[in-house]
Amino acid sequence: MNAAPLPGRLDEVVEAFAGLPRDVKLELLLDYANGLPPLPEAYADDRGAFERVHECQTPFFVATELEDGRVHLYFDAPDESPTTRGFAGILHAGLDGEAPAEVLEVPADFPSRLGLEEAVSPLRLRGIAAILGVVQRQVRGRLAAES
Amino acid sequence: MDADPAPKLRSYAHPERVVTTEWLATHLDDPTVVVAESDEDVLLYETGHVPGAVKIDWHTDLNDPVARDYVDADGFARLMSEKGITRETTIVFYGDNFNWWAAYALWVTSLFGHPDVRLLDGGRQKWIAEGRELTTAAPHPEPAEYPRIERDDSRIRAFRDQVLAHARNGGRLVDVRSPGEYSGELLHMPDYPQEGALRGGHIPGASNVPWKTAANDDGTFKDAAELRRIYLEELGLGAEDEVVAYCRIGERSSHTWFVLTHLLGLEGVRNYDGSWVEWGNAVAVPIERPGQPVRPPL
């Protein structure tokens, strides 16, 4: 594959999925779902900063923060949606703590590099693209607010 | 296999198509029953499922990998065999999100005329809410003999040109999407990548009854009297009517098809599985939006 390197630690994630049989890919996605950190106390009570991603069939909320020039991602996805949590886990693992410029450079076709089309429906894959879109829009908003 | 005798089910037109969690719990070890989980979320089964249940993934198991269509006779026979299902098996479908994908899987199975298919009232949600057993152990069924049966698309499935003719004849259509999708509003939100239809609105003449209207908050179907009020009295569907139900890709509308056909006993209901993803992207098909003339005219 001659694709340009991905920002942050996303290349590691793509590597992790590469070449795995379909069932094992699903297990790995479940691992990412289980690895998604719980929401910090502060957010548990105040959901104001969260934005809903409508493309996701299930209620799914995203919030980003800029701290010391680093992006922090917060995802609120229900336990009944392990696939969505898996996507959130992937984005968290790949981008949390990275510089805003890195987050904004993630290409829109990133989800297709995971090779999940066989395992996960196209509708679901659009969901992860939508989550990425919301994250990037929020980061742009944070940057604009700071300047 | 006898129908579940639970009182709630007896007022449905076809009580033998629904089972309660109580009934399922007492039939888990019955060798003539196969329980099949079909979820919107492909990982949900792995997090825990009804003991002994197999997984039928609507996306990968029921669809042709090349053509936009369902599996053929060979594909279906192979799938059934893998899941340990014979032609005599009672298949009980259940799943997440109010059984909408379970209803879809049941509908596809009905295209092949599998005789005994049933839905678990309340689905995964009710099973879990009642604290019933879940397991992560995957079953390993013995491959079963399943005959090669040609798929029959003539009775309960509608294709685009049939739907167009139906609309031109003033036929009844039930659009089970949300009001925003029905009106076409949802395709005009800026900044949000949309589902994949170039145009919004609905098929001319369609009524809007969101699919969840048929369900209670706990995921179970409303009782027969309530369903009659919604679909027969308020919506005015007649027992003899030819009805086409649709949504975006035919999954929510399978749920409504199930309600109209098996709970209310209407015999002329078809699911238009192409649904809005097809209609909203098809060239020159007539589209209706509230308060506007149909374009192009029917």
CSV table of N, CA, C and O in Angstrom, one decimal, chain A residues 79-80 82, chain B residues 21 37-39 41 43-50 93-99 102 120-130 134-135 218-219:
chain,number,residue,atom,x,y,z
A,79,ASP,N,-23.3,1.1,26.1
A,79,ASP,CA,-22.7,-0.2,26.1
A,79,ASP,C,-23.4,-1.1,25.0
A,79,ASP,O,-22.8,-2.1,24.6
A,80,GLU,N,-24.6,-0.8,24.7
A,80,GLU,CA,-25.3,-1.6,23.7
A,80,GLU,C,-24.8,-1.4,22.3
A,80,GLU,O,-25.4,-2.0,21.3
A,82,PRO,N,-21.4,-1.8,20.9
A,82,PRO,CA,-20.0,-2.1,20.9
A,82,PRO,C,-19.3,-1.7,19.6
A,82,PRO,O,-18.1,-1.3,19.7
B,21,THR,N,-40.6,-14.2,26.2
B,21,THR,CA,-39.3,-14.5,26.8
B,21,THR,C,-39.5,-15.8,27.7
B,21,THR,O,-38.7,-16.7,27.7
B,37,GLU,N,-29.8,-14.7,16.7
B,37,GLU,CA,-29.7,-13.3,17.0
B,37,GLU,C,-29.3,-12.5,15.8
B,37,GLU,O,-28.3,-12.8,15.1
B,38,SER,N,-30.0,-11.4,15.5
B,38,SER,CA,-29.6,-10.5,14.4
B,38,SER,C,-29.7,-9.1,14.9
B,38,SER,O,-30.7,-8.6,15.3
B,39,ASP,N,-28.5,-8.5,14.9
B,39,ASP,CA,-28.4,-7.2,15.5
B,39,ASP,C,-28.0,-6.1,14.5
B,39,ASP,O,-27.3,-6.5,13.5
B,41,ASP,N,-25.9,-3.9,15.6
B,41,ASP,CA,-24.5,-3.8,16.0
B,41,ASP,C,-23.8,-5.2,15.9
B,41,ASP,O,-24.2,-6.1,16.6
B,43,LEU,N,-21.2,-6.5,16.8
B,43,LEU,CA,-20.4,-7.0,17.9
B,43,LEU,C,-21.2,-7.4,19.1
B,43,LEU,O,-20.7,-7.9,20.1
B,44,LEU,N,-22.5,-7.1,19.1
B,44,LEU,CA,-23.3,-7.2,20.3
B,44,LEU,C,-23.5,-8.7,20.7
B,44,LEU,O,-23.4,-9.0,21.9
B,45,TYR,N,-23.6,-9.6,19.8
B,45,TYR,CA,-23.8,-11.0,20.1
B,45,TYR,C,-22.5,-11.5,20.9
B,45,TYR,O,-22.7,-12.2,21.8
B,46,GLU,N,-21.4,-11.0,20.5
B,46,GLU,CA,-20.1,-11.4,21.1
B,46,GLU,C,-20.1,-11.0,22.6
B,46,GLU,O,-19.3,-11.5,23.4
B,47,THR,N,-20.8,-9.9,22.9
B,47,THR,CA,-20.7,-9.4,24.3
B,47,THR,C,-21.6,-10.2,25.2
B,47,THR,O,-21.6,-10.1,26.4
B,48,GLY,N,-22.5,-11.1,24.6
B,48,GLY,CA,-23.4,-11.9,25.4
B,48,GLY,C,-24.6,-12.2,24.6
B,48,GLY,O,-25.2,-11.3,24.0
B,49,HIS,N,-25.1,-13.4,24.6
B,49,HIS,CA,-26.3,-13.7,23.8
B,49,HIS,C,-27.1,-14.8,24.6
B,49,HIS,O,-26.6,-15.4,25.5
B,50,VAL,N,-28.3,-15.1,24.1
B,50,VAL,CA,-29.2,-16.1,24.7
B,50,VAL,C,-28.4,-17.4,24.6
B,50,VAL,O,-27.9,-17.7,23.5
B,93,PHE,N,-36.2,-15.6,16.0
B,93,PHE,CA,-35.3,-14.5,15.8
B,93,PHE,C,-35.5,-13.5,17.0
B,93,PHE,O,-36.6,-13.2,17.4
B,94,TYR,N,-34.3,-12.9,17.3
B,94,TYR,CA,-34.4,-11.8,18.3
B,94,TYR,C,-33.2,-10.9,18.0
B,94,TYR,O,-32.2,-11.3,17.3
B,95,GLY,N,-33.2,-9.7,18.5
B,95,GLY,CA,-32.1,-8.8,18.3
B,95,GLY,C,-32.2,-7.5,19.1
B,95,GLY,O,-33.1,-7.3,19.9
B,96,ASP,N,-31.3,-6.6,18.8
B,96,ASP,CA,-31.3,-5.3,19.5
B,96,ASP,C,-32.3,-4.3,18.8
B,96,ASP,O,-33.0,-4.6,17.9
B,97,ASN,N,-32.3,-3.1,19.4
B,97,ASN,CA,-33.1,-2.0,18.9
B,97,ASN,C,-34.5,-2.5,18.4
B,97,ASN,O,-34.9,-2.4,17.2
B,98,PHE,N,-35.3,-3.0,19.4
B,98,PHE,CA,-36.7,-3.3,19.1
B,98,PHE,C,-36.9,-4.4,18.0
B,98,PHE,O,-37.9,-4.4,17.4
B,99,ASN,N,-35.9,-5.2,17.9
B,99,ASN,CA,-36.0,-6.3,16.9
B,99,ASN,C,-36.0,-5.9,15.4
B,99,ASN,O,-36.5,-6.6,14.6
B,102,ALA,N,-33.8,-8.2,13.6
B,102,ALA,CA,-34.3,-9.6,13.7
B,102,ALA,C,-35.6,-9.7,12.8
B,102,ALA,O,-35.7,-10.7,12.1
B,120,LEU,N,-39.1,-13.0,18.9
B,120,LEU,CA,-39.2,-12.9,20.4
B,120,LEU,C,-39.7,-11.5,20.7
B,120,LEU,O,-39.0,-10.5,20.5
B,121,ASP,N,-40.9,-11.5,21.4
B,121,ASP,CA,-41.5,-10.2,21.7
B,121,ASP,C,-40.6,-9.5,22.8
B,121,ASP,O,-40.3,-10.1,23.8
B,122,GLY,N,-40.1,-8.3,22.4
B,122,GLY,CA,-39.3,-7.6,23.4
B,122,GLY,C,-37.8,-7.7,23.1
B,122,GLY,O,-37.0,-7.0,23.6
B,123,GLY,N,-37.5,-8.8,22.2
B,123,GLY,CA,-36.1,-8.9,21.8
B,123,GLY,C,-35.0,-9.0,22.9
B,123,GLY,O,-35.3,-9.4,24.0
B,124,ARG,N,-33.8,-8.6,22.5
B,124,ARG,CA,-32.7,-8.7,23.4
B,124,ARG,C,-32.9,-7.8,24.6
B,124,ARG,O,-32.6,-8.2,25.8
B,125,GLN,N,-33.5,-6.7,24.4
B,125,GLN,CA,-33.7,-5.7,25.5
B,125,GLN,C,-34.5,-6.3,26.6
B,125,GLN,O,-34.2,-6.2,27.8
B,126,LYS,N,-35.6,-7.0,26.3
B,126,LYS,CA,-36.5,-7.6,27.3
B,126,LYS,C,-35.8,-8.8,28.0
B,126,LYS,O,-35.9,-8.9,29.2
B,127,TRP,N,-35.1,-9.6,27.2
B,127,TRP,CA,-34.4,-10.7,27.8
B,127,TRP,C,-33.5,-10.2,28.9
B,127,TRP,O,-33.4,-10.8,30.0
B,128,ILE,N,-32.7,-9.2,28.6
B,128,ILE,CA,-31.7,-8.6,29.5
B,128,ILE,C,-32.4,-7.9,30.7
B,128,ILE,O,-32.0,-8.1,31.8
B,129,ALA,N,-33.5,-7.2,30.4
B,129,ALA,CA,-34.2,-6.5,31.4
B,129,ALA,C,-34.7,-7.4,32.5
B,129,ALA,O,-34.9,-7.1,33.6
B,130,GLU,N,-35.1,-8.6,32.0
B,130,GLU,CA,-35.6,-9.6,33.0
B,130,GLU,C,-34.6,-10.4,33.7
B,130,GLU,O,-34.8,-11.3,34.4
B,134,LEU,N,-27.3,-14.9,29.9
B,134,LEU,CA,-26.6,-14.5,28.7
B,134,LEU,C,-25.3,-15.3,28.8
B,134,LEU,O,-24.8,-15.6,29.8
B,135,THR,N,-24.8,-15.7,27.6
B,135,THR,CA,-23.5,-16.4,27.6
B,135,THR,C,-22.7,-15.8,26.4
B,135,THR,O,-23.2,-15.3,25.5
B,218,ASP,N,-40.6,-0.9,26.2
B,218,ASP,CA,-39.8,-2.0,26.6
B,218,ASP,C,-39.4,-2.9,25.4
B,218,ASP,O,-38.8,-4.0,25.6
B,219,GLY,N,-39.8,-2.5,24.2
B,219,GLY,CA,-39.4,-3.3,23.1
B,219,GLY,C,-40.4,-4.3,22.6
B,219,GLY,O,-40.3,-4.8,21.5
